[in-house]
Amino acid sequence: MRVLGLESSCDETACAVVEITGAAAALAGSPPVVVRADVVATQTAIHARWGGVVPEVAARQHVQNVIPVIAEALAQAGLTLDDLDAVAVTRGPGLIGALLVAVQAGKAIAFARGLPLVGVHHLEGHLLAAYLSTADAAGGAPHRPPPLPHLGLLVSGGHSSLVRVHDFGRYEVLGATQDDAAGEAFDKVGKLLGLGYPAGPMIDQLAAQGNPRAVALPRAMLGQRRGLQMSFSGLKTAAAAHLQRHGLPQGEAAMADLCASFQAAVVEQLVRKTALALDQTGLGAVVLSGGVAANRGLRAGLASLCGERKIEFFVAPPRWCTDNAAMIACAGYYRLRRGERADLTLNAVASLPL
Ligand code: KG4
Ligand code: ZN
């Protein structure tokens, strides 16, 4: 079974093809979802001058990019529209004008080729990205899909949540940020530091050369009373206050130290909340996802927490952590397998509970 995935919820226009092989697809377990093509047209350079995504500009770029991206994905897979079995598209949450582009493209393809269509929740896509594998993995060392149930830590530009993943399609949010998302904090602090947009990858890079204990920054929400709630806006304010007092770091080493100190504060909160969620739920595996899951400090922090507790840890390669369509095709496949079908009334929705 081949599923075409489409994603345009923010500033990435993406198309992918995933393949689930016949016999395996019929099994109740988790057959490998193999990525045959994976194309992402990013608009970050266009939005960088505004320091964030401009919704109308994003929507117009998606209109320009969507057909070329689909054509490129099909070419990469060596397939035509006639070789597809289903279409999965992000229906929300996201920027409404942006979402509409992939939704309409997906509906057009499904209608023209008489294919089943399914609408996917963007965050469900992130949560299931660790189920993706490559053709190499399928042929050689088998990719081990995360077991169910498991604890999901989803950290992106718009969301930071701890989720009990009971099963495909059954998600329970255990705790979430009360204010900024982790990725948003990276981007806002990076903006103050003049690192451009999005600043997460840049901070990650600089932090690798810095001293995480150089600048004392607060660790928020760590009292038991706070449970699994998180907060990142106090940290952002503390970083801003530090800059006001001391000015912009002078020189690369000072910049690296501040980035490392900020990143360590984010990672410590996320790791400690994950540890608390493991205590509370007794779950035996952790799956990290979302754009911030590309962060090396966070990947290492969670890997060592899970190592200490002898718990399995899963995270997708960085390219499937940030926005992409392979994760949407993957989540779409599991929805299709449950018998879910959308019709041509499928619409984009800006806000959508998981
Ligand atoms: O999941 P995503 O691609 O889009 C949303 O659904 O929001 O996440 C984007 C966020 C941005 O805030 C970006 O700065 C952050 O993920 N990000 C990172 C890294 N790569 C992307 N943050 C920290 N370290 C990274 N390596
Ligand atoms: Zn995302």
Coordinates of C-alpha atoms and ligand atoms in Angstrom, one line a residue:
M1 CA 0.0 0.0 0.0
R2 CA 1.3 3.4 -1.0
V3 CA 0.2 6.6 0.7
L4 CA 0.9 10.1 -0.6
G5 CA 1.2 12.6 2.3
L6 CA 0.8 16.3 2.0
E7 CA 1.6 19.0 4.6
S8 CA 1.3 22.8 4.5
S9 CA 0.3 23.8 8.1
C10 CA 3.1 26.4 8.7
D11 CA 6.0 27.4 6.5
E12 CA 7.0 24.1 5.0
T13 CA 5.3 22.7 1.8
A14 CA 5.9 19.0 1.9
C15 CA 5.0 15.9 0.0
A16 CA 6.0 12.3 0.7
V17 CA 5.2 8.7 -0.3
V18 CA 5.3 5.9 2.2
E19 CA 4.9 2.2 1.4
I20 CA 3.6 -0.6 3.6
T21 CA 4.2 -4.0 2.1
G22 CA 1.2 -6.2 1.4
A23 CA 1.4 -9.1 3.8
A24 CA 2.8 -6.9 6.6
A25 CA 0.0 -4.3 6.1
A26 CA -2.6 -6.9 7.0
L27 CA -1.0 -7.7 10.3
A28 CA -2.3 -6.2 13.5
G29 CA 1.1 -5.1 14.7
S30 CA 3.3 -2.2 13.4
P31 CA 4.6 -3.1 9.9
P32 CA 7.5 -1.0 8.7
V33 CA 6.2 2.3 7.1
V34 CA 9.0 2.8 4.6
V35 CA 9.6 6.3 3.2
R36 CA 9.9 6.1 -0.6
A37 CA 10.1 9.8 -1.2
D38 CA 10.3 12.8 1.1
V39 CA 10.4 16.4 -0.2
V40 CA 10.2 19.6 1.9
A41 CA 10.2 23.1 0.4
T42 CA 11.0 25.4 3.3
Q43 CA 10.1 29.1 3.4
T44 CA 12.3 30.0 6.3
A45 CA 14.5 32.3 4.3
I46 CA 11.5 34.3 3.2
H47 CA 10.1 34.7 6.7
A48 CA 13.5 35.3 8.3
R49 CA 13.4 39.0 7.5
W50 CA 10.2 39.3 9.6
G51 CA 11.5 37.3 12.5
G52 CA 8.6 34.8 12.2
V53 CA 6.0 33.3 9.9
V54 CA 3.8 35.8 8.1
P55 CA 0.6 33.8 7.4
E56 CA -0.5 35.3 4.1
V57 CA 3.0 35.1 2.7
A58 CA 3.2 31.5 3.8
A59 CA -0.1 30.7 2.1
R60 CA 1.0 32.2 -1.2
Q61 CA 4.3 30.4 -1.1
H62 CA 2.4 27.1 -0.6
V63 CA 0.3 27.8 -3.7
Q64 CA 3.5 28.2 -5.7
N65 CA 5.3 25.2 -4.2
V66 CA 2.6 22.6 -3.9
I67 CA 2.6 21.2 -7.4
P68 CA 6.4 21.1 -7.9
V69 CA 6.8 19.4 -4.5
I70 CA 4.3 16.7 -5.4
A71 CA 5.9 16.2 -8.8
E72 CA 9.4 16.0 -7.2
A73 CA 8.2 13.4 -4.6
L74 CA 6.6 11.2 -7.3
A75 CA 9.8 11.5 -9.4
Q76 CA 11.9 10.6 -6.3
A77 CA 9.8 7.5 -5.7
G78 CA 9.7 6.6 -9.5
L79 CA 5.9 6.6 -9.3
T80 CA 3.0 8.3 -11.0
L81 CA -0.4 9.2 -9.4
D82 CA -1.7 5.9 -10.8
D83 CA 0.6 4.0 -8.5
L84 CA -0.9 5.5 -5.3
D85 CA -3.4 3.8 -3.0
A86 CA -4.5 6.7 -0.8
V87 CA -3.9 10.3 0.0
A88 CA -3.3 11.7 3.6
V89 CA -3.3 15.4 4.3
T90 CA -2.8 17.6 7.3
R91 CA -6.2 19.2 8.1
G92 CA -5.0 21.1 11.3
P93 CA -4.0 22.7 13.5
G94 CA -2.1 25.4 11.8
L95 CA -2.4 28.6 9.8
I96 CA -5.7 28.4 8.0
G97 CA -4.7 29.9 4.7
A98 CA -1.6 27.7 4.7
L99 CA -3.5 24.5 5.6
L100 CA -6.0 25.0 2.8
V101 CA -3.4 24.6 0.1
A102 CA -2.5 21.0 0.9
V103 CA -6.1 20.1 1.8
Q104 CA -7.3 21.3 -1.6
A105 CA -4.4 19.6 -3.5
G106 CA -5.1 16.4 -1.6
K107 CA -8.8 16.5 -2.4
A108 CA -8.1 17.2 -6.1
I109 CA -5.8 14.1 -6.4
A110 CA -8.1 11.9 -4.5
F111 CA -11.1 13.0 -6.6
A112 CA -9.2 12.8 -9.9
R113 CA -7.8 9.3 -9.2
G114 CA -10.7 7.9 -7.1
L115 CA -8.4 7.3 -4.1
P116 CA -9.4 7.1 -0.4
L117 CA -8.6 10.4 1.4
V118 CA -7.9 10.9 5.0
G119 CA -7.4 14.1 7.1
V120 CA -4.5 14.0 9.7
H121 CA -3.9 15.9 12.9
H122 CA -0.5 17.6 12.5
L123 CA 0.6 16.7 16.1
E124 CA -0.4 13.0 15.5
G125 CA 2.0 13.1 12.6
H126 CA 4.8 14.3 14.9
L127 CA 3.9 11.7 17.5
L128 CA 4.1 8.8 15.0
A129 CA 7.3 10.0 13.1
A130 CA 9.3 7.4 15.0
Y131 CA 7.4 4.6 13.2
L132 CA 8.9 5.7 9.9
S133 CA 11.8 3.7 8.4
T134 CA 13.9 3.8 5.3
A135 CA 14.2 1.1 2.6
D136 CA 17.7 0.3 3.9
A137 CA 16.3 -0.3 7.4
A138 CA 13.5 -2.5 6.0
G139 CA 16.0 -4.6 4.0
G140 CA 18.9 -4.8 6.4
A141 CA 18.8 -4.2 10.2
P142 CA 15.1 -4.1 10.9
H143 CA 13.7 -0.8 12.3
R144 CA 12.1 -1.5 15.7
P145 CA 8.8 0.5 15.9
P146 CA 8.1 1.9 19.4
P147 CA 5.9 -0.3 21.6
L148 CA 2.4 0.7 22.6
P149 CA 1.5 2.1 25.0
H150 CA 4.3 4.6 25.4
L151 CA 5.0 8.1 26.7
G152 CA 5.3 10.7 24.0
L153 CA 7.2 14.0 24.6
L154 CA 6.1 16.3 21.8
V155 CA 8.0 19.6 21.5
S156 CA 7.5 21.8 18.5
G157 CA 7.3 25.5 17.7
G158 CA 3.7 25.7 18.8
H159 CA 3.3 22.8 21.3
S160 CA 5.0 21.2 24.2
S161 CA 3.1 18.2 25.7
L162 CA 3.6 14.9 27.4
V163 CA 1.2 12.4 25.9
R164 CA 0.2 8.9 26.9
V165 CA 0.0 7.1 23.5
H166 CA -2.4 4.3 24.3
D167 CA -2.7 3.1 20.7
F168 CA -2.7 4.6 17.2
G169 CA -5.5 7.2 17.4
R170 CA -5.8 7.1 21.2
Y171 CA -3.9 10.0 22.8
E172 CA -4.2 11.4 26.3
V173 CA -2.4 14.7 27.0
L174 CA -0.9 14.4 30.5
G175 CA 0.6 17.8 30.7
A176 CA 1.5 20.8 28.5
T177 CA 3.1 24.2 28.6
Q178 CA 1.1 26.9 30.3
D179 CA 2.6 29.6 28.0
D180 CA 5.3 29.4 25.3
A181 CA 6.2 26.2 23.6
A182 CA 9.8 25.0 23.9
G183 CA 10.5 25.8 20.2
E184 CA 8.9 29.2 20.6
A185 CA 11.3 29.9 23.5
F186 CA 14.3 28.9 21.4
D187 CA 13.1 31.2 18.6
K188 CA 12.3 34.2 20.9
V189 CA 15.6 34.0 22.8
G190 CA 17.5 33.4 19.5
K191 CA 15.8 36.6 18.1
L192 CA 17.1 38.6 21.1
L193 CA 20.5 37.2 20.4
G194 CA 20.3 38.2 16.8
L195 CA 20.5 34.6 15.6
G196 CA 17.8 34.8 12.9
Y197 CA 14.7 32.7 12.4
P198 CA 14.1 29.9 13.3
A199 CA 16.8 30.1 16.0
G200 CA 16.5 26.6 17.4
P201 CA 19.1 24.9 15.1
M202 CA 21.5 27.8 15.5
I203 CA 21.3 27.7 19.4
D204 CA 21.8 23.9 19.2
Q205 CA 25.0 24.4 17.2
L206 CA 26.4 27.1 19.4
A207 CA 25.4 25.4 22.6
A208 CA 27.6 22.4 21.6
Q209 CA 30.7 24.6 22.1
G210 CA 29.5 26.4 25.3
N211 CA 29.5 25.9 29.0
P212 CA 26.0 25.1 30.2
R213 CA 26.8 26.4 33.7
A214 CA 28.2 29.8 32.6
V215 CA 25.0 31.7 33.1
A216 CA 22.5 31.0 35.9
L217 CA 19.0 30.8 34.5
P218 CA 15.8 29.6 36.3
R219 CA 14.4 26.1 36.2
A220 CA 10.6 26.6 36.2
M221 CA 7.7 24.5 37.4
L222 CA 9.8 21.9 39.1
G223 CA 7.8 21.7 42.3
Q224 CA 5.7 18.5 42.7
R225 CA 2.7 20.8 43.0
R226 CA 3.1 21.8 39.3
G227 CA 2.8 18.2 38.2
L228 CA 3.3 17.7 34.5
Q229 CA 2.6 21.3 33.6
M230 CA 5.5 23.2 31.9
S231 CA 6.4 26.8 31.3
F232 CA 9.0 28.4 29.2
S233 CA 8.1 32.1 29.2
G234 CA 9.9 32.8 32.6
L235 CA 13.1 31.5 31.1
K236 CA 12.7 33.7 28.1
T237 CA 12.2 36.7 30.4
A238 CA 15.2 35.8 32.5
A239 CA 17.4 35.5 29.3
A240 CA 16.1 39.0 28.3
A241 CA 16.8 40.4 31.7
H242 CA 20.4 39.0 31.5
L243 CA 20.9 40.6 28.2
Q244 CA 19.6 43.9 29.5
R245 CA 22.0 43.8 32.4
H246 CA 25.1 42.5 30.5
G247 CA 24.4 43.5 26.9
L248 CA 24.8 41.1 24.0
P249 CA 27.5 38.4 24.5
Q250 CA 30.8 39.7 23.1
G251 CA 32.6 37.1 21.1
E252 CA 31.8 33.6 20.0
A253 CA 32.7 31.9 23.3
A254 CA 30.4 34.2 25.3
M255 CA 27.5 33.6 22.8
A256 CA 28.1 29.8 23.0
D257 CA 28.0 29.9 26.8
L258 CA 24.7 31.8 26.9
C259 CA 23.2 29.4 24.3
A260 CA 24.4 26.4 26.2
S261 CA 23.0 27.8 29.5
F262 CA 19.7 28.5 27.9
Q263 CA 19.4 25.1 26.2
A264 CA 20.4 23.3 29.4
A265 CA 17.5 25.0 31.3
V266 CA 15.0 23.9 28.6
V267 CA 16.4 20.4 28.5
E268 CA 16.4 20.1 32.3
Q269 CA 12.8 21.0 32.5
L270 CA 11.8 18.6 29.8
V271 CA 13.8 15.8 31.2
R272 CA 12.5 16.2 34.7
K273 CA 8.9 16.4 33.5
T274 CA 9.4 13.3 31.5
A275 CA 10.9 11.5 34.5
L276 CA 7.9 12.6 36.6
A277 CA 5.5 11.4 33.9
L278 CA 7.3 8.0 33.9
D279 CA 6.9 7.8 37.7
Q280 CA 3.2 8.6 37.5
T281 CA 2.3 6.3 34.6
G282 CA 4.8 3.4 34.8
L283 CA 5.1 3.5 31.0
G284 CA 8.1 1.5 29.7
A285 CA 9.2 3.5 26.6
V286 CA 9.7 7.2 25.7
V287 CA 9.2 8.6 22.2
L288 CA 10.5 12.1 21.5
S289 CA 9.0 14.1 18.6
G290 CA 8.5 17.6 17.1
G291 CA 11.0 20.1 15.8
V292 CA 12.8 20.6 19.1
A293 CA 13.4 16.8 19.1
A294 CA 16.1 17.6 16.6
N295 CA 18.0 19.2 19.4
R296 CA 21.2 17.3 20.3
G297 CA 21.1 18.3 24.0
L298 CA 17.6 17.2 24.4
R299 CA 18.2 13.9 22.6
A300 CA 21.2 13.2 24.8
G301 CA 19.4 14.2 28.0
L302 CA 16.4 11.9 27.3
A303 CA 18.6 9.1 26.1
S304 CA 20.5 9.2 29.4
L305 CA 17.4 9.4 31.5
C306 CA 16.0 6.4 29.7
G307 CA 19.4 4.6 30.0
E308 CA 19.4 5.2 33.8
R309 CA 15.9 3.8 34.1
K310 CA 16.5 0.9 31.6
I311 CA 13.6 2.2 29.5
E312 CA 13.5 2.2 25.7
F313 CA 14.0 5.5 24.0
F314 CA 12.9 6.3 20.5
V315 CA 13.4 9.4 18.4
A316 CA 13.2 9.8 14.6
P317 CA 16.2 11.2 12.6
P318 CA 16.2 15.0 12.7
R319 CA 14.6 15.4 9.2
W320 CA 11.5 13.6 10.4
C321 CA 11.4 15.6 13.7
T322 CA 10.8 19.0 12.0
D323 CA 7.8 19.4 9.7
N324 CA 7.6 16.9 6.9
A325 CA 4.9 14.9 5.0
A326 CA 6.3 11.4 5.6
M327 CA 5.0 11.6 9.2
I328 CA 1.6 12.8 7.8
A329 CA 1.5 9.8 5.4
C330 CA 2.4 7.5 8.3
A331 CA -0.3 8.8 10.6
G332 CA -2.7 8.7 7.6
Y333 CA -1.9 5.1 7.0
Y334 CA -2.8 4.1 10.6
R335 CA -6.1 6.1 10.2
L336 CA -6.9 4.3 6.9
R337 CA -6.1 1.0 8.6
R338 CA -8.7 1.8 11.2
G339 CA -11.2 2.3 8.4
E340 CA -11.3 6.1 8.5
R341 CA -12.2 7.9 5.3
A342 CA -12.7 11.5 4.5
D343 CA -14.9 12.8 1.7
L344 CA -14.6 15.9 -0.4
T345 CA -16.2 18.0 2.3
L346 CA -12.9 17.6 4.2
N347 CA -11.9 21.1 5.4
A348 CA -8.9 22.7 7.1
V349 CA -9.2 23.7 10.7
A350 CA -7.0 26.2 12.5
S351 CA -7.3 24.7 16.0
L352 CA -8.0 21.1 16.6
P353 CA -7.7 19.0 19.8
L354 CA -5.5 16.0 19.6
Ligands
KG4_1 O1 7.7 20.8 14.5 P1 8.2 22.0 13.8 O2 9.1 21.8 12.6 O3 7.1 22.9 13.5 C1 5.9 23.1 14.3 O4 5.0 22.3 14.2 O5 6.0 24.0 15.1 O6 9.0 22.8 15.0 C2 9.7 24.0 14.7 C3 10.4 24.4 15.9 C4 11.0 25.8 15.8 O7 10.7 26.5 17.0 C5 12.5 25.5 15.7 O8 13.3 26.5 16.3 C6 12.7 24.3 16.6 O9 11.5 23.5 16.2 N1 13.9 23.5 16.2 C7 14.9 23.3 17.1 C8 15.9 22.6 16.4 N2 15.4 22.3 15.2 C9 14.2 22.9 15.1 N3 15.0 23.7 18.4 C10 16.1 23.4 19.0 N4 17.1 22.7 18.4 C11 17.1 22.3 17.2 N5 18.0 21.6 16.6
ZN2 ZN 5.1 20.6 13.3

